[in-house]
Structures are given as C-alpha cells and as structure tokens.
Short mmCIF file of C-alpha atoms and ligand atoms in Angstrom, two decimals:
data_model
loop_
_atom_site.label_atom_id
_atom_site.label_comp_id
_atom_site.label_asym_id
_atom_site.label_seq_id
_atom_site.Cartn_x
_atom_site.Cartn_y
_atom_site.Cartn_z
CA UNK S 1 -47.80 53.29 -1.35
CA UNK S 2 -45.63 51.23 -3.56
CA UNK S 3 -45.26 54.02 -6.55
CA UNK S 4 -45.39 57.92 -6.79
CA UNK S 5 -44.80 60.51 -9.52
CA UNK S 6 -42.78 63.93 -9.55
CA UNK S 7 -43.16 67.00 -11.30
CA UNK S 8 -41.03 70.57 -11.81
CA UNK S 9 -43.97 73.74 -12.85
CA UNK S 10 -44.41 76.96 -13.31
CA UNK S 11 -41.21 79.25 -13.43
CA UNK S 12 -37.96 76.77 -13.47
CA UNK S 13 -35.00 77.77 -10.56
CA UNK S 14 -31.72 76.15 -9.86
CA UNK S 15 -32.12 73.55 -7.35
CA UNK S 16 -34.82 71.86 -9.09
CA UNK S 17 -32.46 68.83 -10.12
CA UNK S 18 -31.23 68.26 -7.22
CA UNK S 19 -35.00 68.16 -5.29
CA UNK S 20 -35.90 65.96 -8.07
CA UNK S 21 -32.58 63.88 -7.34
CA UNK S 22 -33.84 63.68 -3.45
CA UNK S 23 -37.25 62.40 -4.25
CA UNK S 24 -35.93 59.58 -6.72
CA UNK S 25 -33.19 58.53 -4.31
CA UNK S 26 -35.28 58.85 -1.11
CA UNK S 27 -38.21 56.84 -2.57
CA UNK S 28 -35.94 54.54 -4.21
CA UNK S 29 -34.12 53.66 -1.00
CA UNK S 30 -37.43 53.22 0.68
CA UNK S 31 -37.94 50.63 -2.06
CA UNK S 32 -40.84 52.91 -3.85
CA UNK S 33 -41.01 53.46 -7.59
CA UNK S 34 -40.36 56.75 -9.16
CA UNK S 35 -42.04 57.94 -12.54
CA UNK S 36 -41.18 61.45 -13.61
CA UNK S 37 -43.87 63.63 -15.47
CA UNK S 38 -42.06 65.46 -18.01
CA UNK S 39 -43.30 69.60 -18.74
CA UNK S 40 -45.04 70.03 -15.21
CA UNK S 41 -49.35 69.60 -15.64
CA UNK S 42 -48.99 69.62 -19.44
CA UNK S 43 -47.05 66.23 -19.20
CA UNK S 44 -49.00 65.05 -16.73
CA UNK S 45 -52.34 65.61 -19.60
CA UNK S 46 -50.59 64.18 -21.98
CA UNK S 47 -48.94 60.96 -20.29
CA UNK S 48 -45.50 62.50 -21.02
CA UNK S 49 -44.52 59.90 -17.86
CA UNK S 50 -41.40 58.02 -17.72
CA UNK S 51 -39.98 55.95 -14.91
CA UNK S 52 -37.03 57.08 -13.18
CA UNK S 53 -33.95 54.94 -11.64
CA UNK S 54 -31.32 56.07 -9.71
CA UNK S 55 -29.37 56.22 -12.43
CA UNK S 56 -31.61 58.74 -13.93
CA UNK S 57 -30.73 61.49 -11.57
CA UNK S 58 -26.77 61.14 -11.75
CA UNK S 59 -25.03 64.55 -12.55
CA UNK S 60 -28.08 66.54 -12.28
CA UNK S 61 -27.12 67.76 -8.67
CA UNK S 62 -25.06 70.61 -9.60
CA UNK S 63 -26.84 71.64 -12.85
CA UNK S 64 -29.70 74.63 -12.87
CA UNK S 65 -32.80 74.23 -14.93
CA UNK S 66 -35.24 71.36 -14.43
CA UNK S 67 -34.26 67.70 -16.12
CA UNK S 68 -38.11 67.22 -15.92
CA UNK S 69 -38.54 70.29 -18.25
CA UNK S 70 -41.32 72.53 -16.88
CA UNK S 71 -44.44 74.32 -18.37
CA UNK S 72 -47.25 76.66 -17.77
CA UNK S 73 -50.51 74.43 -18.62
CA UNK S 74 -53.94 76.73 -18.45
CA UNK S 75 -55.77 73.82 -19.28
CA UNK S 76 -55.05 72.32 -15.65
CA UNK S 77 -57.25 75.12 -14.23
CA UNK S 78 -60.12 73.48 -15.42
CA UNK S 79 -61.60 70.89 -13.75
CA UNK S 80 -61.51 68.93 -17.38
CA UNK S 81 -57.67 69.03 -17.55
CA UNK S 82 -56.92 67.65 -13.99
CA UNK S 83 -59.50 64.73 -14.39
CA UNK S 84 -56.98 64.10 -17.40
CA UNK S 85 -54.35 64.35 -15.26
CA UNK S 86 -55.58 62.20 -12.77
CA UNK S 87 -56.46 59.34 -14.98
CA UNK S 88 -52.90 59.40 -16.39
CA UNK S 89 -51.90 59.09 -12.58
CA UNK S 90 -54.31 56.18 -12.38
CA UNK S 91 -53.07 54.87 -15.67
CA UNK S 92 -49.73 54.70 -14.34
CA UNK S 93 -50.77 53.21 -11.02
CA UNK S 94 -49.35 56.52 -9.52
CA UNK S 95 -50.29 56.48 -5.93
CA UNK S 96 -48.90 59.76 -4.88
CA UNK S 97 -47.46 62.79 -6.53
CA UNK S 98 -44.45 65.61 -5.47
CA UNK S 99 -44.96 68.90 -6.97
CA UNK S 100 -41.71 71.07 -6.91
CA UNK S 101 -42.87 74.72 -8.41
CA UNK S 102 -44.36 78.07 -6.80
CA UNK S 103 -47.59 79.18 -5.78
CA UNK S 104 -48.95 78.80 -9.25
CA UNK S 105 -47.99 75.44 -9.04
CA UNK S 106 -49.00 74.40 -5.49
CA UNK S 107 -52.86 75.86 -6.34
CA UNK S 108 -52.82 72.43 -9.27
CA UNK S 109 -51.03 69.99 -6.06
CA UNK S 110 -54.18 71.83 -3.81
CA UNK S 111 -56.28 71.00 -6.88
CA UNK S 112 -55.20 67.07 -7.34
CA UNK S 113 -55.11 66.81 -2.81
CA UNK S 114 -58.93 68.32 -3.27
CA UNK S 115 -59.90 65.77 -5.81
CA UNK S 116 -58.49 62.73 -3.60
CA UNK S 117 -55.20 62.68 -4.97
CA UNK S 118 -52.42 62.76 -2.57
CA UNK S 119 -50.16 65.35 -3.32
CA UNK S 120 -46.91 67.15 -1.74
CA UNK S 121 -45.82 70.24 -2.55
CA UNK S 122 -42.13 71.44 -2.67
CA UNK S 123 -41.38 75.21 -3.06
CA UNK S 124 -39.29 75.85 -6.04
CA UNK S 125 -38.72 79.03 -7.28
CA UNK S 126 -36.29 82.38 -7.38
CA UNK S 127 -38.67 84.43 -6.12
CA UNK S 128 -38.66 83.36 -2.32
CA UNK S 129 -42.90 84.59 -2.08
CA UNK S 130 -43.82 81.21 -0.90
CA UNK S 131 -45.98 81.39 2.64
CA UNK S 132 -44.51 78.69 5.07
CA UNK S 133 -41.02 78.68 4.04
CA UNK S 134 -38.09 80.95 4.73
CA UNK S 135 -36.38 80.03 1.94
CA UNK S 136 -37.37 78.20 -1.39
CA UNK S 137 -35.00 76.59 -3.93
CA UNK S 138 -33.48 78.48 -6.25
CA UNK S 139 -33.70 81.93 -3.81
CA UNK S 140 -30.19 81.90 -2.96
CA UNK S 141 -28.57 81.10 -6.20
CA UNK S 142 -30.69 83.64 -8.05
CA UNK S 143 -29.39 86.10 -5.28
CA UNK S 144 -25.56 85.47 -5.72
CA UNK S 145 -26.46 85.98 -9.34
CA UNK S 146 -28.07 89.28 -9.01
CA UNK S 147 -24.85 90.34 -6.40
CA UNK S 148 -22.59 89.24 -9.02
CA UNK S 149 -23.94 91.51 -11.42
CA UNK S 150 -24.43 94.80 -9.45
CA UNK S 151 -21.08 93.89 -8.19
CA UNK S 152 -19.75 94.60 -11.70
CA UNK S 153 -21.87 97.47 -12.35
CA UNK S 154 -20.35 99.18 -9.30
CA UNK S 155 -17.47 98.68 -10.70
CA UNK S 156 -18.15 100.57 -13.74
CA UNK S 157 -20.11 102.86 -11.66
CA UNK S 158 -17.40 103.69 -10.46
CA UNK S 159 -15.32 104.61 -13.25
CA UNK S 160 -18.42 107.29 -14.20
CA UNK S 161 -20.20 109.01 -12.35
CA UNK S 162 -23.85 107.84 -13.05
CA UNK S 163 -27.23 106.32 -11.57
CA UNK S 164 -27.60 102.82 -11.95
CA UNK S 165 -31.44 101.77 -12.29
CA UNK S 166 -31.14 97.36 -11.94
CA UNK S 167 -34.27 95.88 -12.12
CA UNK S 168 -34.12 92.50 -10.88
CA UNK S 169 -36.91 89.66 -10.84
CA UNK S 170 -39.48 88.65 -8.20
CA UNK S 171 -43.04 88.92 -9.75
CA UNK S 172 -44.77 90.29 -6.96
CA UNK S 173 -42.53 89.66 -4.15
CA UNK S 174 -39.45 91.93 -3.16
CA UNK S 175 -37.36 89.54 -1.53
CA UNK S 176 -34.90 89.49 -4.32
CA UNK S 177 -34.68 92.72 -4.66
CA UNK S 178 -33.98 93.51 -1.09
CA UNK S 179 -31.61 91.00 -0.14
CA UNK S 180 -29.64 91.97 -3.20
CA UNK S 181 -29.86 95.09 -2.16
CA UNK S 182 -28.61 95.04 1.35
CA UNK S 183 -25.94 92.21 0.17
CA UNK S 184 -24.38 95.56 -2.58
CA UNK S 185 -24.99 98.41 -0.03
CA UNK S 186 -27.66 99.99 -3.02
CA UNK S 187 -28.69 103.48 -1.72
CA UNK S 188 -32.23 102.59 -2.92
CA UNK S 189 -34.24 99.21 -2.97
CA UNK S 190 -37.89 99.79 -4.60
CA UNK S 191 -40.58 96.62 -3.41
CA UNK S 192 -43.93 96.41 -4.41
CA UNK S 193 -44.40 95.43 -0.84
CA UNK S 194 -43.81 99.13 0.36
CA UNK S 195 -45.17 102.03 -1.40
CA UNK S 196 -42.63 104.78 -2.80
CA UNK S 197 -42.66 108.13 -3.67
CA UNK S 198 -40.44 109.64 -6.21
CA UNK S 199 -39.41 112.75 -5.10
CA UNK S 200 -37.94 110.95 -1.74
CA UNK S 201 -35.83 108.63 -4.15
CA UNK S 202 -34.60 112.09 -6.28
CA UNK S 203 -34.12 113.51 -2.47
CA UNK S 204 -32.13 110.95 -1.48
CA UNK S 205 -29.72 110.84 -4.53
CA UNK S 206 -29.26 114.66 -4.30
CA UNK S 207 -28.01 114.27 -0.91
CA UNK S 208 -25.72 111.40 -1.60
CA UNK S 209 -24.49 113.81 -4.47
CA UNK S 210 -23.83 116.37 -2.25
CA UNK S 211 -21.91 115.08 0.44
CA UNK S 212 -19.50 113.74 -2.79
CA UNK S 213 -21.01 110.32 -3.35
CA UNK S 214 -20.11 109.48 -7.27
CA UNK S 215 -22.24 107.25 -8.39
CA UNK S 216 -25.87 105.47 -7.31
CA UNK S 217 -27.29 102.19 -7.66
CA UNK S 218 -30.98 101.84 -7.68
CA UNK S 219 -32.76 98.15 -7.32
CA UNK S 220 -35.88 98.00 -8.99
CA UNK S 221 -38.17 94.78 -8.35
CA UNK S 222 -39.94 93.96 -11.18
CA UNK S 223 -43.20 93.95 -9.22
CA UNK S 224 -42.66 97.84 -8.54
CA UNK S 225 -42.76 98.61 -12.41
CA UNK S 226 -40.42 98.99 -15.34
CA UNK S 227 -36.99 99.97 -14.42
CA UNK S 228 -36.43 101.85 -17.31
CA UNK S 229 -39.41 104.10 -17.03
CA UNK S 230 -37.95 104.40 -13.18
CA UNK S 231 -34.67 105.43 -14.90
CA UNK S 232 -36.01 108.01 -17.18
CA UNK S 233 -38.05 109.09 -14.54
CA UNK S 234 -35.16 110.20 -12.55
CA UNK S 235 -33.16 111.49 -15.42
CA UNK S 236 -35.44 113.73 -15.98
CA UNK S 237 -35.93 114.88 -12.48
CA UNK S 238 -32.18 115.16 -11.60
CA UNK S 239 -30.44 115.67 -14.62
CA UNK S 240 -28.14 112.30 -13.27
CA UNK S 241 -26.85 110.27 -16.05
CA UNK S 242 -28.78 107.30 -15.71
CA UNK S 243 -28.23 103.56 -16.87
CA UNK S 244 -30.66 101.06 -16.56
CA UNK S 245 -29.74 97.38 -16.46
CA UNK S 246 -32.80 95.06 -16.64
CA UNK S 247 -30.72 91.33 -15.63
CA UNK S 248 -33.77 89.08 -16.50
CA UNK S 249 -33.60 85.58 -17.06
CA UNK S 250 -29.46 84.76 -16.40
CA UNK S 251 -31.41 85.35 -13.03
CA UNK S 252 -33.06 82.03 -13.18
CA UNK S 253 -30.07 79.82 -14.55
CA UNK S 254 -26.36 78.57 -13.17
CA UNK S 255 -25.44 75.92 -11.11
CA UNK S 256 -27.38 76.42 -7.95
CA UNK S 257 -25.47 77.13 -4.45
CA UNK S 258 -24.22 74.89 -1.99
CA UNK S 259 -27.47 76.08 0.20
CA UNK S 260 -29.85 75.59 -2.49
CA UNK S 261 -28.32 71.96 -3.01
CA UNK S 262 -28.75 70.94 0.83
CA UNK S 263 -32.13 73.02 0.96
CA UNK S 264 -33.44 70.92 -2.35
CA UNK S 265 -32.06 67.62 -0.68
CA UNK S 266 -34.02 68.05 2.79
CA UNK S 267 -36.64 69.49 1.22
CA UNK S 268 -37.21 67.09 -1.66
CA UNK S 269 -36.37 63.82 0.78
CA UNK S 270 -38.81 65.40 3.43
CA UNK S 271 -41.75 65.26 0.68
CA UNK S 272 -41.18 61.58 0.00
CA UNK S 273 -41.63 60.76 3.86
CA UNK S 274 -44.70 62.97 4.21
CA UNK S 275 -46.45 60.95 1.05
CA UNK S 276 -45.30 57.60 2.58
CA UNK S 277 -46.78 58.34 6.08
CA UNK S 278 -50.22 59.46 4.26
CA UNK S 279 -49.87 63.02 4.75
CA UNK S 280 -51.22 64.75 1.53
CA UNK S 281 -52.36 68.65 0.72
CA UNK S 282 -49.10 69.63 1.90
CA UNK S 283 -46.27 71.64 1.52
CA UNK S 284 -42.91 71.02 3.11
CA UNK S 285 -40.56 74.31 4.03
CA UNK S 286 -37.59 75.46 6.01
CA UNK S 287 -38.36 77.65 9.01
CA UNK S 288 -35.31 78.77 11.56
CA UNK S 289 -33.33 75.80 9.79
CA UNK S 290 -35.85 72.69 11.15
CA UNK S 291 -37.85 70.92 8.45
CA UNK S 292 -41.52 71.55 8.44
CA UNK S 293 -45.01 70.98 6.84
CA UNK S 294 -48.12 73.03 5.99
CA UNK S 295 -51.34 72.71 4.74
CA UNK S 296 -50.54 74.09 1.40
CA UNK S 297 -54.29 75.62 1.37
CA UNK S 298 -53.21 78.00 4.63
CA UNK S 299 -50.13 78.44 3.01
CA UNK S 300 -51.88 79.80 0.00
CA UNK S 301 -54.02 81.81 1.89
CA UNK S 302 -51.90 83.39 4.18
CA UNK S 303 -49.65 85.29 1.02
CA UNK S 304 -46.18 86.42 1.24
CA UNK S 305 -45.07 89.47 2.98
CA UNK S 306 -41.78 91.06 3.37
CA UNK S 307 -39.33 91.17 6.52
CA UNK S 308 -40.04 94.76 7.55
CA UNK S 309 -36.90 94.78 10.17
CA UNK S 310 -34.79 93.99 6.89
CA UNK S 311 -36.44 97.10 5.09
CA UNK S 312 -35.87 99.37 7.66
CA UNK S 313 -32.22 98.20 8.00
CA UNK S 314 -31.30 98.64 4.42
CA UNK S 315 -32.60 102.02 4.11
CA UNK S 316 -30.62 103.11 7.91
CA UNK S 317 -27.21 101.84 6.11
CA UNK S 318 -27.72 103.31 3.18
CA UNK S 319 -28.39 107.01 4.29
P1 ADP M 401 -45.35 79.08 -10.42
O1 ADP M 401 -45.66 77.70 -9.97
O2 ADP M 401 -43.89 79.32 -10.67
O3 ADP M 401 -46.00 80.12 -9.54
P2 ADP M 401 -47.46 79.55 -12.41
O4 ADP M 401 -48.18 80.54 -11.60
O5 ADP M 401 -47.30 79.82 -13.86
O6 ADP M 401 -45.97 79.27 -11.89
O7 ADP M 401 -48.20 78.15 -12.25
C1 ADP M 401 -47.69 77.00 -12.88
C2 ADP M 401 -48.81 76.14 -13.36
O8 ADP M 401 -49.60 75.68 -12.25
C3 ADP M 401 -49.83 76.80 -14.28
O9 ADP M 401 -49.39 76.91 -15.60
C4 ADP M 401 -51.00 75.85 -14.16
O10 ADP M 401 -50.79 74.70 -14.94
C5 ADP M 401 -50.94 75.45 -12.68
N1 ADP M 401 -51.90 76.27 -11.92
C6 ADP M 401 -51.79 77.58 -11.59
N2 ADP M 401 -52.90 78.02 -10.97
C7 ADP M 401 -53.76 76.97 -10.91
C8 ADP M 401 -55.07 76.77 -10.39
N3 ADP M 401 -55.75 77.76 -9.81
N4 ADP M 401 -55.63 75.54 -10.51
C9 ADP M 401 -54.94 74.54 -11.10
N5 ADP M 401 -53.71 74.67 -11.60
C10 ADP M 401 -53.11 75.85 -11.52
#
C-alpha cells in the first residue's frame, strides 16, 4: 500500500484533529501518502480530496471540531453513491481508507470493506455507544463539558431552592448522561437504556425535600425524551420550581482533553498499521487500556449497552 485516504463523518467530536493528525503522521513516517477527503462520504462523491503533508496537521492537536469538515451524505446508502465513492478512491489511486465517525459512519467503512475496499474504522464521537470500545474520542471531553455546566447550575441551585431538569446529549446511548451524573452527585440520571417511572422520580425528590435537601438536579439523556416536557412533568406533580437547561451542542465543541488527545493518537496511529498489514472491515478500540481490533460488522451487530454496576451505583449514592 503506497497511498491511503482519511475521512471525519457523521456527528463531529473533539479529538477528531488530533486522530486525523495520527493517521497523517503515522502513514507519513511509514513513508505512505496521505489524501484527506473533505465533508466525510459527501466529499468522498464529489472528489472533494486533497493531499495531506505533515505540515497539514500542525496545530490541529489541541483544537475540537474536524479540519476535514464532516457531513451526513444519504446518498452513500445507496449502492449508486458508494460506487461514486469508490471510483474517486480509484481515481486518486487510494489504496486504503480510515474512517473516524460513529456507528452511522462505520455502516459506509462496512459498506466500502464489503465492496472490496479496504477500510478501517476509528470511533469518533461524544456519545461513547460504539460496540468494541470503552471509550471513543470525543467521550471524555464532552463529559468535562457537561460537569462544567451542572457544576455551575449547582451553584445557582444553590442559591434557590429549585429542580434542575439538564438534558444532556447521547442519541440513544446513556453513557453521557450517567457518567455526568455520577461525576455531579445528580439525585436522578434518566437513560433510555433503563426504563423509568415517574412517580418514583417525584418519590424520590419528595424525600430528598423532606429530610431538608434544597435543591435537585435531574439528568435527562436526550434518548429518554425532551427534558422540558420531563420538567413540566414534575412541576406539575410536585409543585417544585423547576428549571430546565437543555446544554446541546457547546457539548460537542472545545479543545478536547488530555485523554481524548492520547486516545485519538493510539487510536488513529493503530488504524494506519492495521491498513498496512492488510487488515480491512475493521474497527480499532480501547478495551482495559490495550489497543484492539474488531470486525466492525460484529461490532455493529452486537449494539451498545450500558454498565449496569455504574447504574446501580449512582442511584445507591444518591439516595
Ligand atoms: P455517526 O457516524 O455520527 O453515527 P450518522 O449516523 O449520521 O453519524 O452517519 C454518518 C454518515 O454515514 C451518513 O450520513 C451516511 O453518509 C453514512 N451512513 C450511515 N448509515 C449508512 C449505511 N447503512 N450505509 C452506508 N452509509 C451509511
């Protein structure tokens, strides 16, 4: 393999420059050219294709957002749109491609893998609901981002005495949501993982109420439903003042941790190796800190699911 091709999709997270930094550097030092396709699957349709030096990737380590740009592309879910992309590949005498992006994302790298094109995958994306990975890049900056805020609310909670409703991103997956929550001590986390019922949430504020506590804060993943309807919701049933703070997209921005940097660096370098020794319909992760690699099709199938021991522990510390 002499030349390969990256791409950022889907959903952008902090962390993406410096995965796409790894990959340039790694392939470059292993004397393999680098072209970077610009908007995720649209770009690669529409030969938005540059190549990269190392140059290219200076100061991007510590910057969120993607310097690739990124993009949601329906017309790669036909078969039509990745022949197009395929023939750009060819075009540009692409030999391989690394996809950083979520699951969205790694279904188009299965895709281009299924059609003979060999493809890496790289998770990338706030949500942590990536199969195969503890972690993904972006997870753990989004986090300190979401504990950042409810710290402040607290603050102010504390000043009145109210309910605080935050609703914090995740699509489907409540990892977000519950590490935030643990991380802030919130007497309620709500994940569409685990079903809830309202009159235990209105229980358990009553109680906390009762035995003097002054204020509540609520974490609402956005996969459980709106948090303001959640809010009004318990308004209604408690008579609790009630604010509801939806934090939306600062969640996916700022400069990404020191863990999301080294995570994106092993994680982005590990891809480049896998392409070179003709590995291909994979996805690289982290699991109990040691690199590894999955077929991304198992890793699709297999879904996320929450850490249950976690669940259980935030709700014992927060009686
Ligand atoms: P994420 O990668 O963050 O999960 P999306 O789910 O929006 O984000 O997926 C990103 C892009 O991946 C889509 O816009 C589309 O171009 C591509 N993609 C998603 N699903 C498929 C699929 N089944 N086949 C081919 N490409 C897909």
């Amino acid at each position: 393999m002499k030349r390969i091709g990256v791409l950022t999709s889907g959903g952008d997270a902090p962390g993406m420059n410096a995965a796409i930094r790894a990959v340039v550097r790694k392939a470059i030092y292993h004397d393999i050219e680098v072209y970077g396709i610009y908007q995720g699957y649209q770009g690669l349709i529409s030969g938005h294709i540059e190549k990269l030096e190392l140059g290219s990737v200076g100061d991007i380590i510590h910057r969120g957002g993607t310097m690739l740009q990124s993009a949601r592309c329906e017309e790669f879910k036909t078969l039509e749109g990745q022949k197009k992309g395929i023939e750009q590949l060819n075009k540009f005498g692409i030999e391989g491609l690394v996809v950083i992006g979520g699951d969205g994302s790694f279904m188009g790298a299965q895709k281009l893998t299924e059609h003979g094109f060999p493809t890496i995958g790289v998770p990338g994306t706030i949500d942590n609901d990536i199969s195969g990975t503890d972690y993904t890049i972006g997870f753990d900056t989004a986090l300190n981002t979401v504990i950042n805020a409810i710290d402040k609310i607290r603050d102010t909670a504390t000043s009145h005495e109210r309910t605080y409703v935050v609703e914090v991103m995740g699509r489907d997956a409540g990892d977000l949501a519950l590490w935030s929550g643990l991380a802030d001590g919130a007497e309620t986390i709500l994940v569409p993982e685990v079903d809830y019922n309202m009159e235990d949430v209105v229980n358990r504020l009553k109680r906390g109420a009762e035995r003097g506590k002054k204020h509540s804060i609520i974490i609402v993943a956005e996969g459980v439903g709106s948090g303001v309807d959640i809010g009004r919701d318990i308004e209604e049933k408690t008579s609790f003042e009630t604010r509801v703070t939806v934090l939306g997209h600062i969640q996916r921005g700022g400069s990404p941790t020191a863990s999301d940097r080294v995570l994106a660096s092993r994680l982005g370098a590990k891809a480049v190796e896998l392409l070179l020794s003709g590995e291909e319909g994979k996805m690289v992760g982290i699991e109990k800190n040691a690199l590894v690699s999955h077929d991304i099709s198992d890793a699709l199938s297999r879904g996320h699911s929450i850490d249950e021991e976690m669940y259980r522990l935030s709700q014992e510390l927060s009686i």
